[in-house]
Tab-separated table of C-alpha atoms in Angstrom:
chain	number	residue	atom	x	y	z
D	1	UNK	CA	0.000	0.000	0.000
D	2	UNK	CA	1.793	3.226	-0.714
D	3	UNK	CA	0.894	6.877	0.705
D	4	UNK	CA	1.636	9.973	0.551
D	5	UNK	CA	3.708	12.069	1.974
D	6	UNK	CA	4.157	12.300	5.557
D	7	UNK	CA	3.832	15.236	7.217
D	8	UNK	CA	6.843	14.807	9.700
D	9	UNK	CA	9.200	13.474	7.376
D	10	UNK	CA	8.950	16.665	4.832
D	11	UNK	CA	10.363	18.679	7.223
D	12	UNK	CA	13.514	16.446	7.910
D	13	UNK	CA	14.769	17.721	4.538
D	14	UNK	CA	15.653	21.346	6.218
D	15	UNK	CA	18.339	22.015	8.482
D	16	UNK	CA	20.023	24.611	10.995
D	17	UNK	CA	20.162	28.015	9.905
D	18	UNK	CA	23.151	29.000	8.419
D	19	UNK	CA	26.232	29.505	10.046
D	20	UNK	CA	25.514	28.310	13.574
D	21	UNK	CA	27.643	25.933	14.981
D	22	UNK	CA	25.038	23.474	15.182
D	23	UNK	CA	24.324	23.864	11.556
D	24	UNK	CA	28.169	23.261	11.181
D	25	UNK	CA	28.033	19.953	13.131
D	26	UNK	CA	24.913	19.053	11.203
D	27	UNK	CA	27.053	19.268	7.975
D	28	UNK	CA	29.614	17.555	9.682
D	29	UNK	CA	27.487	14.683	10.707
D	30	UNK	CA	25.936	14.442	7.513
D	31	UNK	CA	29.344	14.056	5.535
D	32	UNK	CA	30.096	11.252	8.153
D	33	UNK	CA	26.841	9.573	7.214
D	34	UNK	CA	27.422	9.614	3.725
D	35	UNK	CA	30.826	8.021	3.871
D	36	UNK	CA	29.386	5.532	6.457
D	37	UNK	CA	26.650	5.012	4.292
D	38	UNK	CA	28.525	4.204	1.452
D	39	UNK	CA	30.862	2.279	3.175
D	40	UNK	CA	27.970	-0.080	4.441
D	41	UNK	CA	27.074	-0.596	0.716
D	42	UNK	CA	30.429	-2.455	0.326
D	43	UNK	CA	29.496	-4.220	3.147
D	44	UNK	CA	26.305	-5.457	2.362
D	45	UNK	CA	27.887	-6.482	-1.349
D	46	UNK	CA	30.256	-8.245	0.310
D	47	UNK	CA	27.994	-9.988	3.029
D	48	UNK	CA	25.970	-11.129	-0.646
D	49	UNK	CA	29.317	-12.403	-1.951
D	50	UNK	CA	30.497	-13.870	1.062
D	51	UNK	CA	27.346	-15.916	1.616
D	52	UNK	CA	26.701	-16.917	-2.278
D	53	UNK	CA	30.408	-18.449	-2.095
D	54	UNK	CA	29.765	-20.287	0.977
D	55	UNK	CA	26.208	-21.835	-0.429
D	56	UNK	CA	28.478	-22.641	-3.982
D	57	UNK	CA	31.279	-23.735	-2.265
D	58	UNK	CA	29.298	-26.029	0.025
D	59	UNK	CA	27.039	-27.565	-2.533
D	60	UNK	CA	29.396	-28.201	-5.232
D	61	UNK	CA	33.100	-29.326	-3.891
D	62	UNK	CA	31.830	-29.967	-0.149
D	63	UNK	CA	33.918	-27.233	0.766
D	64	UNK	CA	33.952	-26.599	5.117
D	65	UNK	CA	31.973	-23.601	5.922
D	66	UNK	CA	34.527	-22.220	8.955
D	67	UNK	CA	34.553	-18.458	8.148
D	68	UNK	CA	31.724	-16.764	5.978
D	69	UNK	CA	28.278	-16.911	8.183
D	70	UNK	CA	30.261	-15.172	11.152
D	71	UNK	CA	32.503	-12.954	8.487
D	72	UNK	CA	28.766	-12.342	6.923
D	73	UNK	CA	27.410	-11.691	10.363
D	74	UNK	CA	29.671	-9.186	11.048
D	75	UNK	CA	29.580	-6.965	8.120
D	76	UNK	CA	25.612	-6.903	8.597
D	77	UNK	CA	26.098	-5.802	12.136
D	78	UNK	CA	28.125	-3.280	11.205
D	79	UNK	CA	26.216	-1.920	8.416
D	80	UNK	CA	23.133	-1.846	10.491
D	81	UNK	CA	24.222	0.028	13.729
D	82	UNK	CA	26.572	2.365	11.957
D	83	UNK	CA	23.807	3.711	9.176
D	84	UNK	CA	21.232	4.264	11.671
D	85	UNK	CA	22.385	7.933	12.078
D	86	UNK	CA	22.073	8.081	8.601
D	87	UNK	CA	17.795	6.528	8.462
D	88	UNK	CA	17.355	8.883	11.588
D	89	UNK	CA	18.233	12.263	9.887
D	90	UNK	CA	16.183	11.386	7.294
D	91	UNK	CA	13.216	10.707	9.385
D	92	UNK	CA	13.553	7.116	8.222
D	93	UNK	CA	13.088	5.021	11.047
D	94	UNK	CA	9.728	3.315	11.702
D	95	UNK	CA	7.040	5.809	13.266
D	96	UNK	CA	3.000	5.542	13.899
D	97	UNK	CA	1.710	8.344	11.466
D	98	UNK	CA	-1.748	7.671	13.102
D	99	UNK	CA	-1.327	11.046	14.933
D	100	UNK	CA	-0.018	13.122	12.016
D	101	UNK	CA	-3.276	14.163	10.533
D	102	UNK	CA	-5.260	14.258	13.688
D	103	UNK	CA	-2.578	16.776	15.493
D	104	UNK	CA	-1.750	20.261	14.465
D	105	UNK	CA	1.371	21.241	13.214
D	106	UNK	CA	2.802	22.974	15.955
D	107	UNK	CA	1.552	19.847	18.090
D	108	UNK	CA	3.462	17.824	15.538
D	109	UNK	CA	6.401	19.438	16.481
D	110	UNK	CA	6.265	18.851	20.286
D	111	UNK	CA	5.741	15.671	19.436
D	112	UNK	CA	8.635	14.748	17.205
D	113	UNK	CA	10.577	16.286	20.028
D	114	UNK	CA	9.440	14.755	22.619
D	115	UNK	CA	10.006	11.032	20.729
D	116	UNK	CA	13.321	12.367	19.873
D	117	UNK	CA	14.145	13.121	23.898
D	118	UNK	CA	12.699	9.544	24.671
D	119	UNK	CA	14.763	8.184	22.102
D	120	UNK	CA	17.719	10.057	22.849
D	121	UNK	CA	17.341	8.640	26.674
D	122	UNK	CA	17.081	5.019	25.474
D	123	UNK	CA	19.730	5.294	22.538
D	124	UNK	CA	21.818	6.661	25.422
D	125	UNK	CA	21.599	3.975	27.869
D	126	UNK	CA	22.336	1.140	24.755
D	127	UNK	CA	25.312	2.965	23.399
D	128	UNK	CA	26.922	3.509	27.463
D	129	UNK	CA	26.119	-1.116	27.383
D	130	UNK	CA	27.225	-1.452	24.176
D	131	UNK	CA	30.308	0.793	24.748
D	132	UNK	CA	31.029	-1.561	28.065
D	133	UNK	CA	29.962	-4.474	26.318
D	134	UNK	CA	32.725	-4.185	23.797
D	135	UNK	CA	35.688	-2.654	26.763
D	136	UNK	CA	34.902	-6.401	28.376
D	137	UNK	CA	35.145	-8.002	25.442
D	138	UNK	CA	38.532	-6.462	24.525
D	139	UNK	CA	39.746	-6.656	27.814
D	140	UNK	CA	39.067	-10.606	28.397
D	141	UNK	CA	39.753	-11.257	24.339
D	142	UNK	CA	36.369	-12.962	23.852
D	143	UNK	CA	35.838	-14.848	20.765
D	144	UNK	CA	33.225	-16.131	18.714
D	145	UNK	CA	32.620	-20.267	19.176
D	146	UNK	CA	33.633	-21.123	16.111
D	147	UNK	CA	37.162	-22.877	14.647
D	148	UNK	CA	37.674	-18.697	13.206
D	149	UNK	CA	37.190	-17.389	16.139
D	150	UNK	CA	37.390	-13.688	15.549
D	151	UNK	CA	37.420	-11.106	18.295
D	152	UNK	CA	33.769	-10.554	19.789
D	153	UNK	CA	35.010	-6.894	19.987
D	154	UNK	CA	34.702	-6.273	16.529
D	155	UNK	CA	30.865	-6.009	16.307
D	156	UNK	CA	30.568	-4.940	19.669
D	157	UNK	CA	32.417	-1.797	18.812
D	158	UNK	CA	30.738	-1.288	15.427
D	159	UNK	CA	27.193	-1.602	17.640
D	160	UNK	CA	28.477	0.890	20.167
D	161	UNK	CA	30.026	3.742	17.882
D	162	UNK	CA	26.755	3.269	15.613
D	163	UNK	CA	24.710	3.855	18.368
D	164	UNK	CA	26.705	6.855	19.967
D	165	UNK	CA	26.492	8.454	16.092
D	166	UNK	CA	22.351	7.682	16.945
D	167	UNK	CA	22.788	9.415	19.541
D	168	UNK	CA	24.670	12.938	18.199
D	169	UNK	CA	21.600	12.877	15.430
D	170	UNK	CA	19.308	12.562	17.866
D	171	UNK	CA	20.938	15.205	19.749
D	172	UNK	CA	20.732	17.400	16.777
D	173	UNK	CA	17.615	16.878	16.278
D	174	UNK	CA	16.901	17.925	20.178
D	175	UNK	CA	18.860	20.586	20.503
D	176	UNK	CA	17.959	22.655	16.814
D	177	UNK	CA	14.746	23.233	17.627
D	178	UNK	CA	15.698	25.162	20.972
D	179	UNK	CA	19.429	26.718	19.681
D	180	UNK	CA	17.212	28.149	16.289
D	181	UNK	CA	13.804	28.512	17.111
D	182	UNK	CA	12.621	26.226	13.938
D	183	UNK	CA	12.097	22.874	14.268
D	184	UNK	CA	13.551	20.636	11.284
């Protein structure tokens, strides 16, 4: 089913006024997320390519499977937590619209804030677990179970610095409302 436009998602397209400095770390943040964003790419194309040769390998020459679901695993976590600065700027991240139509636009804006400062609060508490999820990790060299056995502090740390990059846009998106008077 498609629809139209949403009414809270057209205004993600505008950002800080001019030459504030939270306009400057907007622009900032957004050149991060593009890089990230296509960085992911590559890692989703290889996740594809990493997986494909594993389901060849194994079917035709009986090949041992010892590296490319956790290799694959990896990459996905990665390119999951790391865009998700990127979907949030753009408004992309799942939302109930019921309320849209019914709520004026001013109320609209209170309450895209107000989601962002309850999102910012839980974002906030993963990233601080995630960050000492990955520090205990590193510090007691876990590995994975399998005969690879690559550090466990390699997706940990991609989860945690994805979600701290979460929590800057969200931050942003807090903050620019109250520094500029306009909400995005």
């Amino acid at each position: 089913m498609m629809h139209g436009p949403v009414a809270d998602r057209a205004e993600a397209a505008s950002a800080a006024p001019g030459g504030t400095p939270v306009a400057a770390f907007e622009r900032a943040l957004s050149v991060c997320n593009n890089v990230i964003v296509a960085s992911a790419a590559l890692a989703l194309i290889s996740a594809c390519v990493i997986l494909s040769y594993s389901v060849l390998g194994r079917a035709l020459f009986q090949m041992a499977n010892y590296w490319q679901d956790e290799a694959a695993v990896f990459l996905l976590v990665g390119a999951t937590f790391m865009t998700s600065a990127y979907v949030q700027s753009q408004r992309g991240h799942v939302s109930i619209e019921a309320f849209v139509g019914l709520l004026s636009p001013r109320a609209n804006r209170v309450r895209l804030w107000l989601v962002d400062v309850a999102s910012f609060a839980f974002c906030t508490f993963f990233a601080w677990k995630s960050w000492t999820l990955a520090h205990e990790a590193y510090v007691d060299g876990q590995v994975s179970n399998s005969m690879w056995s690559p550090p466990l502090a390699i997706p940990y740390v991609l989860m945690a610095f994805g979600m701290s990059l979460l929590c800057v846009q969200l931050l942003l998106q807090i903050i620019t409302p109250i520094v500029d008077g306009a909400r995005r």
